[in-house]
mmCIF file of N, CA and C in Angstrom:
data_model
loop_
_atom_site.group_PDB
_atom_site.id
_atom_site.type_symbol
_atom_site.label_atom_id
_atom_site.label_comp_id
_atom_site.label_asym_id
_atom_site.label_seq_id
_atom_site.Cartn_x
_atom_site.Cartn_y
_atom_site.Cartn_z
ATOM 1 N N MET A 1 16.780 -7.125 11.142
ATOM 2 C CA MET A 1 15.766 -8.284 11.003
ATOM 3 C C MET A 1 16.646 -9.476 10.531
ATOM 4 N N GLY A 2 17.811 -9.551 10.934
ATOM 5 C CA GLY A 2 18.523 -10.777 10.447
ATOM 6 C C GLY A 2 17.871 -12.081 10.758
ATOM 7 N N ASN A 3 17.313 -12.195 11.725
ATOM 8 C CA ASN A 3 16.808 -13.618 12.097
ATOM 9 C C ASN A 3 15.253 -13.718 12.163
ATOM 10 N N THR A 4 14.759 -12.876 11.131
ATOM 11 C CA THR A 4 13.386 -13.012 10.651
ATOM 12 C C THR A 4 12.965 -14.188 10.146
ATOM 13 N N THR A 5 11.874 -14.797 10.839
ATOM 14 C CA THR A 5 11.241 -16.022 10.227
ATOM 15 C C THR A 5 10.196 -15.810 9.215
ATOM 16 N N PRO A 6 9.782 -16.755 8.477
ATOM 17 C CA PRO A 6 8.631 -16.496 7.547
ATOM 18 C C PRO A 6 7.317 -15.975 8.341
ATOM 19 N N GLY A 7 7.157 -16.538 9.465
ATOM 20 C CA GLY A 7 5.966 -16.158 10.186
ATOM 21 C C GLY A 7 6.150 -14.639 10.535
ATOM 22 N N LYS A 8 7.326 -14.158 10.966
ATOM 23 C CA LYS A 8 7.492 -12.765 11.332
ATOM 24 C C LYS A 8 7.389 -11.841 10.011
ATOM 25 N N ALA A 9 7.940 -12.466 8.913
ATOM 26 C CA ALA A 9 7.832 -11.757 7.784
ATOM 27 C C ALA A 9 6.315 -11.509 7.354
ATOM 28 N N LEU A 10 5.322 -12.590 7.393
ATOM 29 C CA LEU A 10 4.160 -12.424 7.151
ATOM 30 C C LEU A 10 3.248 -11.355 7.964
ATOM 31 N N ARG A 11 3.978 -11.356 9.215
ATOM 32 C CA ARG A 11 3.037 -10.401 10.155
ATOM 33 C C ARG A 11 3.605 -8.983 9.700
ATOM 34 N N THR A 12 4.848 -8.850 9.365
ATOM 35 C CA THR A 12 5.221 -7.600 8.877
ATOM 36 C C THR A 12 4.554 -7.051 7.545
ATOM 37 N N LEU A 13 4.422 -8.038 6.769
ATOM 38 C CA LEU A 13 3.473 -7.714 5.400
ATOM 39 C C LEU A 13 2.176 -7.483 5.816
ATOM 40 N N GLN A 14 1.543 -8.030 6.748
ATOM 41 C CA GLN A 14 0.174 -7.647 7.103
ATOM 42 C C GLN A 14 0.115 -6.332 7.830
ATOM 43 N N VAL A 15 1.129 -5.835 8.534
ATOM 44 C CA VAL A 15 1.147 -4.575 9.171
ATOM 45 C C VAL A 15 1.257 -3.489 7.847
ATOM 46 N N LEU A 16 2.090 -3.871 7.193
ATOM 47 C CA LEU A 16 2.274 -2.892 5.989
ATOM 48 C C LEU A 16 1.010 -2.852 5.144
ATOM 49 N N ARG A 17 0.419 -3.832 4.842
ATOM 50 C CA ARG A 17 -0.925 -4.017 4.137
ATOM 51 C C ARG A 17 -2.041 -3.027 4.791
ATOM 52 N N GLN A 18 -2.016 -2.931 6.068
ATOM 53 C CA GLN A 18 -2.929 -2.375 6.979
ATOM 54 C C GLN A 18 -2.568 -0.669 6.785
ATOM 55 N N ASP A 19 -1.374 -0.494 6.872
ATOM 56 C CA ASP A 19 -0.905 0.906 6.708
ATOM 57 C C ASP A 19 -1.212 1.541 5.356
ATOM 58 N N LEU A 20 -0.931 0.748 4.184
ATOM 59 C CA LEU A 20 -1.384 1.134 2.836
ATOM 60 C C LEU A 20 -2.868 1.228 2.720
ATOM 61 N N GLY A 21 -3.522 0.354 3.388
ATOM 62 C CA GLY A 21 -5.013 0.417 3.288
ATOM 63 C C GLY A 21 -5.617 1.713 4.063
ATOM 64 N N LYS A 22 -5.022 2.249 5.091
ATOM 65 C CA LYS A 22 -5.375 3.400 5.739
ATOM 66 C C LYS A 22 -5.261 4.587 4.763
ATOM 67 N N ALA A 23 -4.026 4.482 4.066
ATOM 68 C CA ALA A 23 -3.875 5.553 3.056
ATOM 69 C C ALA A 23 -4.918 5.507 1.845
ATOM 70 N N ARG A 24 -5.098 4.277 1.568
ATOM 71 C CA ARG A 24 -6.194 4.194 0.537
ATOM 72 C C ARG A 24 -7.440 4.782 0.825
ATOM 73 N N LYS A 25 -7.831 4.491 2.070
ATOM 74 C CA LYS A 25 -9.177 4.911 2.714
ATOM 75 C C LYS A 25 -9.284 6.427 2.515
ATOM 76 N N ILE A 26 -8.221 7.120 3.011
ATOM 77 C CA ILE A 26 -8.195 8.577 2.795
ATOM 78 C C ILE A 26 -8.438 8.996 1.374
ATOM 79 N N LEU A 27 -7.760 8.194 0.393
ATOM 80 C CA LEU A 27 -7.826 8.725 -0.957
ATOM 81 C C LEU A 27 -9.406 8.303 -1.405
ATOM 82 N N ALA A 28 -9.953 7.254 -0.983
ATOM 83 C CA ALA A 28 -11.247 6.755 -1.395
ATOM 84 C C ALA A 28 -12.204 7.868 -0.843
ATOM 85 N N ALA A 29 -11.975 8.443 0.251
ATOM 86 C CA ALA A 29 -12.876 9.436 0.786
ATOM 87 C C ALA A 29 -12.823 10.559 0.003
ATOM 88 N N VAL A 30 -11.882 10.973 -0.686
ATOM 89 C CA VAL A 30 -11.734 12.049 -1.801
ATOM 90 C C VAL A 30 -12.603 11.738 -3.021
ATOM 91 N N GLY A 31 -12.396 10.440 -3.333
ATOM 92 C CA GLY A 31 -13.188 10.028 -4.671
ATOM 93 C C GLY A 31 -12.899 11.034 -5.762
ATOM 94 N N SER A 32 -13.928 11.447 -6.256
ATOM 95 C CA SER A 32 -13.904 12.429 -7.547
ATOM 96 C C SER A 32 -14.128 13.950 -7.104
ATOM 97 N N GLN A 33 -14.079 14.286 -5.920
ATOM 98 C CA GLN A 33 -14.288 15.503 -5.435
ATOM 99 C C GLN A 33 -13.201 16.448 -5.579
ATOM 100 N N PRO A 34 -13.171 17.474 -5.928
ATOM 101 C CA PRO A 34 -12.229 18.470 -6.055
ATOM 102 C C PRO A 34 -11.449 18.737 -4.698
ATOM 103 N N VAL A 35 -10.170 18.838 -4.690
ATOM 104 C CA VAL A 35 -9.416 18.976 -3.422
ATOM 105 C C VAL A 35 -8.531 20.150 -3.603
ATOM 106 N N HIS A 36 -8.474 20.884 -2.387
ATOM 107 C CA HIS A 36 -7.654 22.235 -2.218
ATOM 108 C C HIS A 36 -6.254 21.658 -2.467
ATOM 109 N N PRO A 37 -5.351 22.482 -3.055
ATOM 110 C CA PRO A 37 -4.103 21.880 -3.188
ATOM 111 C C PRO A 37 -3.272 21.667 -1.987
ATOM 112 N N SER A 38 -3.579 22.408 -0.726
ATOM 113 C CA SER A 38 -2.928 22.125 0.458
ATOM 114 C C SER A 38 -3.333 20.868 0.927
ATOM 115 N N GLU A 39 -4.597 20.639 0.894
ATOM 116 C CA GLU A 39 -5.100 19.428 1.309
ATOM 117 C C GLU A 39 -4.641 18.191 0.595
ATOM 118 N N ALA A 40 -4.563 18.363 -0.790
ATOM 119 C CA ALA A 40 -4.078 17.446 -1.773
ATOM 120 C C ALA A 40 -2.709 17.018 -1.246
ATOM 121 N N GLN A 41 -1.893 18.006 -0.822
ATOM 122 C CA GLN A 41 -0.433 17.700 -0.504
ATOM 123 C C GLN A 41 -0.260 17.018 0.887
ATOM 124 N N ARG A 42 -1.373 17.355 1.800
ATOM 125 C CA ARG A 42 -1.321 16.521 2.916
ATOM 126 C C ARG A 42 -1.657 15.066 2.756
ATOM 127 N N ILE A 43 -2.665 14.897 1.892
ATOM 128 C CA ILE A 43 -3.182 13.553 1.459
ATOM 129 C C ILE A 43 -2.071 12.761 0.905
ATOM 130 N N PHE A 44 -1.372 13.411 -0.093
ATOM 131 C CA PHE A 44 -0.372 12.859 -0.781
ATOM 132 C C PHE A 44 0.818 12.439 0.190
ATOM 133 N N ARG A 45 1.012 13.192 1.132
ATOM 134 C CA ARG A 45 2.284 12.840 2.082
ATOM 135 C C ARG A 45 1.853 11.553 2.849
ATOM 136 N N VAL A 46 0.582 11.418 3.246
ATOM 137 C CA VAL A 46 0.091 10.308 4.122
ATOM 138 C C VAL A 46 0.310 8.999 3.238
ATOM 139 N N GLY A 47 -0.065 9.123 1.859
ATOM 140 C CA GLY A 47 0.145 7.920 0.959
ATOM 141 C C GLY A 47 1.515 7.809 0.584
ATOM 142 N N TRP A 48 2.481 8.798 0.546
ATOM 143 C CA TRP A 48 3.705 8.529 0.148
ATOM 144 C C TRP A 48 4.431 7.849 1.400
ATOM 145 N N ASP A 49 4.152 8.505 2.571
ATOM 146 C CA ASP A 49 4.907 7.908 3.666
ATOM 147 C C ASP A 49 4.650 6.488 3.867
ATOM 148 N N ALA A 50 3.455 6.050 3.554
ATOM 149 C CA ALA A 50 3.051 4.563 3.810
ATOM 150 C C ALA A 50 3.813 3.769 2.597
ATOM 151 N N LEU A 51 3.951 4.289 1.591
ATOM 152 C CA LEU A 51 4.521 3.668 0.332
ATOM 153 C C LEU A 51 6.137 3.413 0.813
ATOM 154 N N THR A 52 6.730 4.583 1.111
ATOM 155 C CA THR A 52 8.177 4.594 1.427
ATOM 156 C C THR A 52 8.257 3.702 2.638
ATOM 157 N N ARG A 53 7.536 3.679 3.656
ATOM 158 C CA ARG A 53 7.665 2.578 4.654
ATOM 159 C C ARG A 53 7.604 1.212 4.345
ATOM 160 N N ALA A 54 6.650 1.072 3.428
ATOM 161 C CA ALA A 54 6.531 -0.394 2.924
ATOM 162 C C ALA A 54 7.570 -0.798 2.211
ATOM 163 N N HIS A 55 8.087 -0.030 1.436
ATOM 164 C CA HIS A 55 9.251 -0.458 0.611
ATOM 165 C C HIS A 55 10.566 -0.577 1.333
ATOM 166 N N ARG A 56 10.764 0.234 2.369
ATOM 167 C CA ARG A 56 11.931 0.140 3.301
ATOM 168 C C ARG A 56 11.891 -1.231 3.973
ATOM 169 N N GLU A 57 10.605 -1.576 4.598
ATOM 170 C CA GLU A 57 10.366 -2.737 5.337
ATOM 171 C C GLU A 57 10.619 -3.989 4.398
ATOM 172 N N LEU A 58 10.060 -3.944 3.202
ATOM 173 C CA LEU A 58 10.313 -4.993 2.237
ATOM 174 C C LEU A 58 11.772 -5.306 1.991
ATOM 175 N N ALA A 59 12.509 -4.291 1.747
ATOM 176 C CA ALA A 59 13.822 -4.275 1.471
ATOM 177 C C ALA A 59 14.619 -4.968 2.539
ATOM 178 N N ALA A 60 14.247 -4.656 3.769
ATOM 179 C CA ALA A 60 14.881 -5.178 5.004
ATOM 180 C C ALA A 60 14.684 -6.755 5.253
ATOM 181 N N LEU A 61 13.511 -7.340 4.562
ATOM 182 C CA LEU A 61 13.450 -8.699 4.783
ATOM 183 C C LEU A 61 14.524 -9.504 4.371
ATOM 184 N N PRO A 62 14.958 -10.374 5.085
ATOM 185 C CA PRO A 62 16.092 -11.367 4.687
ATOM 186 C C PRO A 62 15.700 -12.491 3.813
ATOM 187 N N ALA A 63 16.449 -12.880 2.872
ATOM 188 C CA ALA A 63 16.132 -13.917 1.855
ATOM 189 C C ALA A 63 15.614 -15.106 2.716
ATOM 190 N N GLU A 64 16.248 -15.521 3.668
ATOM 191 C CA GLU A 64 15.870 -16.536 4.588
ATOM 192 C C GLU A 64 14.452 -16.537 4.975
ATOM 193 N N ALA A 65 13.722 -15.528 5.093
ATOM 194 C CA ALA A 65 12.336 -15.392 5.459
ATOM 195 C C ALA A 65 11.525 -15.506 4.386
ATOM 196 N N ALA A 66 11.847 -15.560 3.068
ATOM 197 C CA ALA A 66 11.044 -15.704 1.971
ATOM 198 C C ALA A 66 10.719 -16.968 1.378
ATOM 199 N N ASP A 67 9.706 -17.581 2.107
ATOM 200 C CA ASP A 67 9.071 -18.726 1.510
ATOM 201 C C ASP A 67 7.915 -18.591 0.571
ATOM 202 N N GLU A 68 7.326 -19.585 0.109
ATOM 203 C CA GLU A 68 6.253 -19.384 -0.839
ATOM 204 C C GLU A 68 5.098 -18.405 -0.365
ATOM 205 N N ALA A 69 4.656 -18.869 0.853
ATOM 206 C CA ALA A 69 3.594 -17.943 1.447
ATOM 207 C C ALA A 69 4.187 -16.361 1.470
ATOM 208 N N VAL A 70 5.321 -16.166 1.790
ATOM 209 C CA VAL A 70 5.747 -14.825 2.061
ATOM 210 C C VAL A 70 5.842 -14.149 0.757
ATOM 211 N N LEU A 71 6.338 -14.885 -0.254
ATOM 212 C CA LEU A 71 6.394 -14.351 -1.755
ATOM 213 C C LEU A 71 5.019 -13.984 -2.207
ATOM 214 N N LEU A 72 3.933 -14.956 -1.880
ATOM 215 C CA LEU A 72 2.718 -14.754 -2.324
ATOM 216 C C LEU A 72 2.056 -13.440 -1.780
ATOM 217 N N LYS A 73 2.333 -13.212 -0.462
ATOM 218 C CA LYS A 73 1.707 -12.001 0.213
ATOM 219 C C LYS A 73 2.652 -10.744 -0.316
ATOM 220 N N LEU A 74 3.746 -11.022 -0.673
ATOM 221 C CA LEU A 74 4.651 -9.995 -1.093
ATOM 222 C C LEU A 74 4.133 -9.607 -2.429
ATOM 223 N N ILE A 75 3.778 -10.401 -3.189
ATOM 224 C CA ILE A 75 3.170 -9.978 -4.692
ATOM 225 C C ILE A 75 1.859 -9.302 -4.537
ATOM 226 N N ALA A 76 1.108 -9.672 -3.414
ATOM 227 C CA ALA A 76 -0.197 -8.945 -3.349
ATOM 228 C C ALA A 76 -0.149 -7.611 -2.726
ATOM 229 N N LEU A 77 0.897 -7.569 -1.835
ATOM 230 C CA LEU A 77 1.303 -6.215 -1.288
ATOM 231 C C LEU A 77 1.784 -5.189 -2.436
ATOM 232 N N GLU A 78 2.663 -5.768 -3.257
ATOM 233 C CA GLU A 78 3.202 -4.883 -4.250
ATOM 234 C C GLU A 78 2.118 -4.380 -5.181
ATOM 235 N N ARG A 79 1.194 -5.226 -5.529
ATOM 236 C CA ARG A 79 0.094 -4.803 -6.293
ATOM 237 C C ARG A 79 -0.717 -3.752 -5.625
ATOM 238 N N TYR A 80 -1.113 -3.861 -4.357
ATOM 239 C CA TYR A 80 -1.743 -2.933 -3.637
ATOM 240 C C TYR A 80 -1.018 -1.691 -3.496
ATOM 241 N N ALA A 81 0.303 -1.618 -3.358
ATOM 242 C CA ALA A 81 1.113 -0.507 -3.154
ATOM 243 C C ALA A 81 1.058 0.040 -4.619
ATOM 244 N N ALA A 82 1.105 -0.527 -5.739
ATOM 245 C CA ALA A 82 1.116 0.065 -7.047
ATOM 246 C C ALA A 82 -0.159 0.753 -7.265
ATOM 247 N N ALA A 83 -1.334 0.218 -6.976
ATOM 248 C CA ALA A 83 -2.611 0.707 -7.002
ATOM 249 C C ALA A 83 -2.496 2.099 -6.202
ATOM 250 N N LEU A 84 -2.027 2.217 -4.880
ATOM 251 C CA LEU A 84 -1.935 3.440 -4.134
ATOM 252 C C LEU A 84 -1.060 4.517 -4.972
ATOM 253 N N ALA A 85 -0.020 3.973 -5.632
ATOM 254 C CA ALA A 85 0.750 4.916 -6.271
ATOM 255 C C ALA A 85 -0.001 5.540 -7.402
ATOM 256 N N VAL A 86 -0.708 4.673 -8.088
ATOM 257 C CA VAL A 86 -1.603 5.255 -9.327
ATOM 258 C C VAL A 86 -2.504 6.388 -8.727
ATOM 259 N N ARG A 87 -3.077 6.222 -7.578
ATOM 260 C CA ARG A 87 -4.043 7.139 -6.872
ATOM 261 C C ARG A 87 -3.309 8.297 -6.615
ATOM 262 N N LEU A 88 -2.117 8.197 -6.072
ATOM 263 C CA LEU A 88 -1.389 9.384 -5.539
ATOM 264 C C LEU A 88 -0.937 10.157 -6.986
ATOM 265 N N ARG A 89 -0.551 9.517 -7.942
ATOM 266 C CA ARG A 89 -0.283 10.269 -9.299
ATOM 267 C C ARG A 89 -1.559 11.042 -9.675
ATOM 268 N N ARG A 90 -2.599 10.413 -9.648
ATOM 269 C CA ARG A 90 -4.024 11.050 -9.923
ATOM 270 C C ARG A 90 -4.196 12.298 -9.184
ATOM 271 N N LEU A 91 -3.975 12.069 -7.890
ATOM 272 C CA LEU A 91 -4.215 13.290 -6.883
ATOM 273 C C LEU A 91 -3.185 14.449 -7.367
ATOM 274 N N ILE A 92 -2.083 14.124 -7.574
ATOM 275 C CA ILE A 92 -0.997 15.288 -7.926
ATOM 276 C C ILE A 92 -1.568 15.827 -9.252
ATOM 277 N N ARG A 93 -2.031 15.143 -10.206
ATOM 278 C CA ARG A 93 -2.546 15.550 -11.424
ATOM 279 C C ARG A 93 -3.978 16.348 -11.375
ATOM 280 N N GLY A 94 -4.568 16.328 -10.275
ATOM 281 C CA GLY A 94 -5.885 16.938 -10.081
ATOM 282 C C GLY A 94 -7.013 16.102 -10.563
ATOM 283 N N GLU A 95 -6.613 14.784 -10.915
ATOM 284 C CA GLU A 95 -7.742 13.937 -11.468
ATOM 285 C C GLU A 95 -8.649 13.387 -10.241
ATOM 286 N N ALA A 96 -9.708 12.801 -10.690
ATOM 287 C CA ALA A 96 -10.514 11.904 -9.745
ATOM 288 C C ALA A 96 -9.591 10.736 -9.435
ATOM 289 N N VAL A 97 -9.570 10.479 -7.898
ATOM 290 C CA VAL A 97 -8.820 9.475 -7.265
ATOM 291 C C VAL A 97 -9.371 8.257 -7.474
ATOM 292 N N GLY A 98 -10.736 8.205 -7.550
ATOM 293 C CA GLY A 98 -11.368 6.871 -7.594
ATOM 294 C C GLY A 98 -11.712 6.427 -6.217
ATOM 295 N N SER A 99 -12.327 5.204 -6.181
ATOM 296 C CA SER A 99 -12.770 4.584 -4.983
ATOM 297 C C SER A 99 -11.874 3.352 -4.659
ATOM 298 N N ASN A 100 -12.024 2.676 -3.461
ATOM 299 C CA ASN A 100 -11.392 1.412 -3.211
ATOM 300 C C ASN A 100 -12.062 0.103 -3.859
ATOM 301 N N SER A 101 -13.065 0.361 -4.797
ATOM 302 C CA SER A 101 -13.577 -0.816 -5.327
ATOM 303 C C SER A 101 -13.285 -0.778 -6.993
ATOM 304 N N GLU A 102 -12.240 -0.221 -7.422
ATOM 305 C CA GLU A 102 -11.871 -0.286 -8.714
ATOM 306 C C GLU A 102 -11.325 -1.691 -9.035
ATOM 307 N N PRO A 103 -11.410 -2.013 -10.358
ATOM 308 C CA PRO A 103 -10.917 -3.321 -10.748
ATOM 309 C C PRO A 103 -9.317 -3.303 -10.402
ATOM 310 N N GLY A 104 -8.962 -4.595 -10.026
ATOM 311 C CA GLY A 104 -7.670 -4.809 -9.497
ATOM 312 C C GLY A 104 -7.435 -4.492 -8.228
ATOM 313 N N ASP A 105 -8.425 -3.935 -7.385
ATOM 314 C CA ASP A 105 -8.069 -3.748 -6.110
ATOM 315 C C ASP A 105 -8.363 -4.967 -4.927
ATOM 316 N N ASP A 106 -8.738 -6.027 -5.610
ATOM 317 C CA ASP A 106 -8.995 -7.229 -4.729
ATOM 318 C C ASP A 106 -7.690 -7.560 -4.244
ATOM 319 N N LEU A 107 -7.815 -8.100 -3.029
ATOM 320 C CA LEU A 107 -6.515 -8.717 -2.337
ATOM 321 C C LEU A 107 -6.879 -10.140 -1.783
ATOM 322 N N GLY A 108 -7.318 -10.973 -2.722
ATOM 323 C CA GLY A 108 -7.533 -12.278 -2.393
ATOM 324 C C GLY A 108 -6.440 -12.886 -1.559
ATOM 325 N N GLU A 109 -5.285 -12.664 -1.807
ATOM 326 C CA GLU A 109 -4.242 -13.430 -1.167
ATOM 327 C C GLU A 109 -4.071 -12.875 0.341
ATOM 328 N N PHE A 110 -4.597 -11.742 0.487
ATOM 329 C CA PHE A 110 -4.391 -11.226 1.876
ATOM 330 C C PHE A 110 -5.691 -11.411 2.632
ATOM 331 N N ASP A 111 -6.897 -11.709 1.882
ATOM 332 C CA ASP A 111 -8.082 -11.892 2.644
ATOM 333 C C ASP A 111 -8.232 -13.389 2.960
ATOM 334 N N GLU A 112 -7.452 -14.285 2.636
ATOM 335 C CA GLU A 112 -7.594 -15.741 2.855
ATOM 336 C C GLU A 112 -7.532 -16.014 4.346
#
């Protein structure tokens, strides 16, 4: 990604956001229902794979591609990823995972 432009970086961030969103939808479908341990492990794996891919892709973005717009989207993506990590932790602990409409789930910077 050596010659990544800010535009390409923004597109990468958008794709990563969509991947994280798919994982969050799976977790939202669980909500507060009890989940069989094998199913919980499968769901965890989907979320974990999305998180690790996002962090790998973010780490590969060159500094030259990081303009103000990219940094703003990156902050929003990191918040979204952190919220996914919280849900994954709840899943592992056997707690209610929650819905996609919890406080702090807004992605104003991505929805603009």
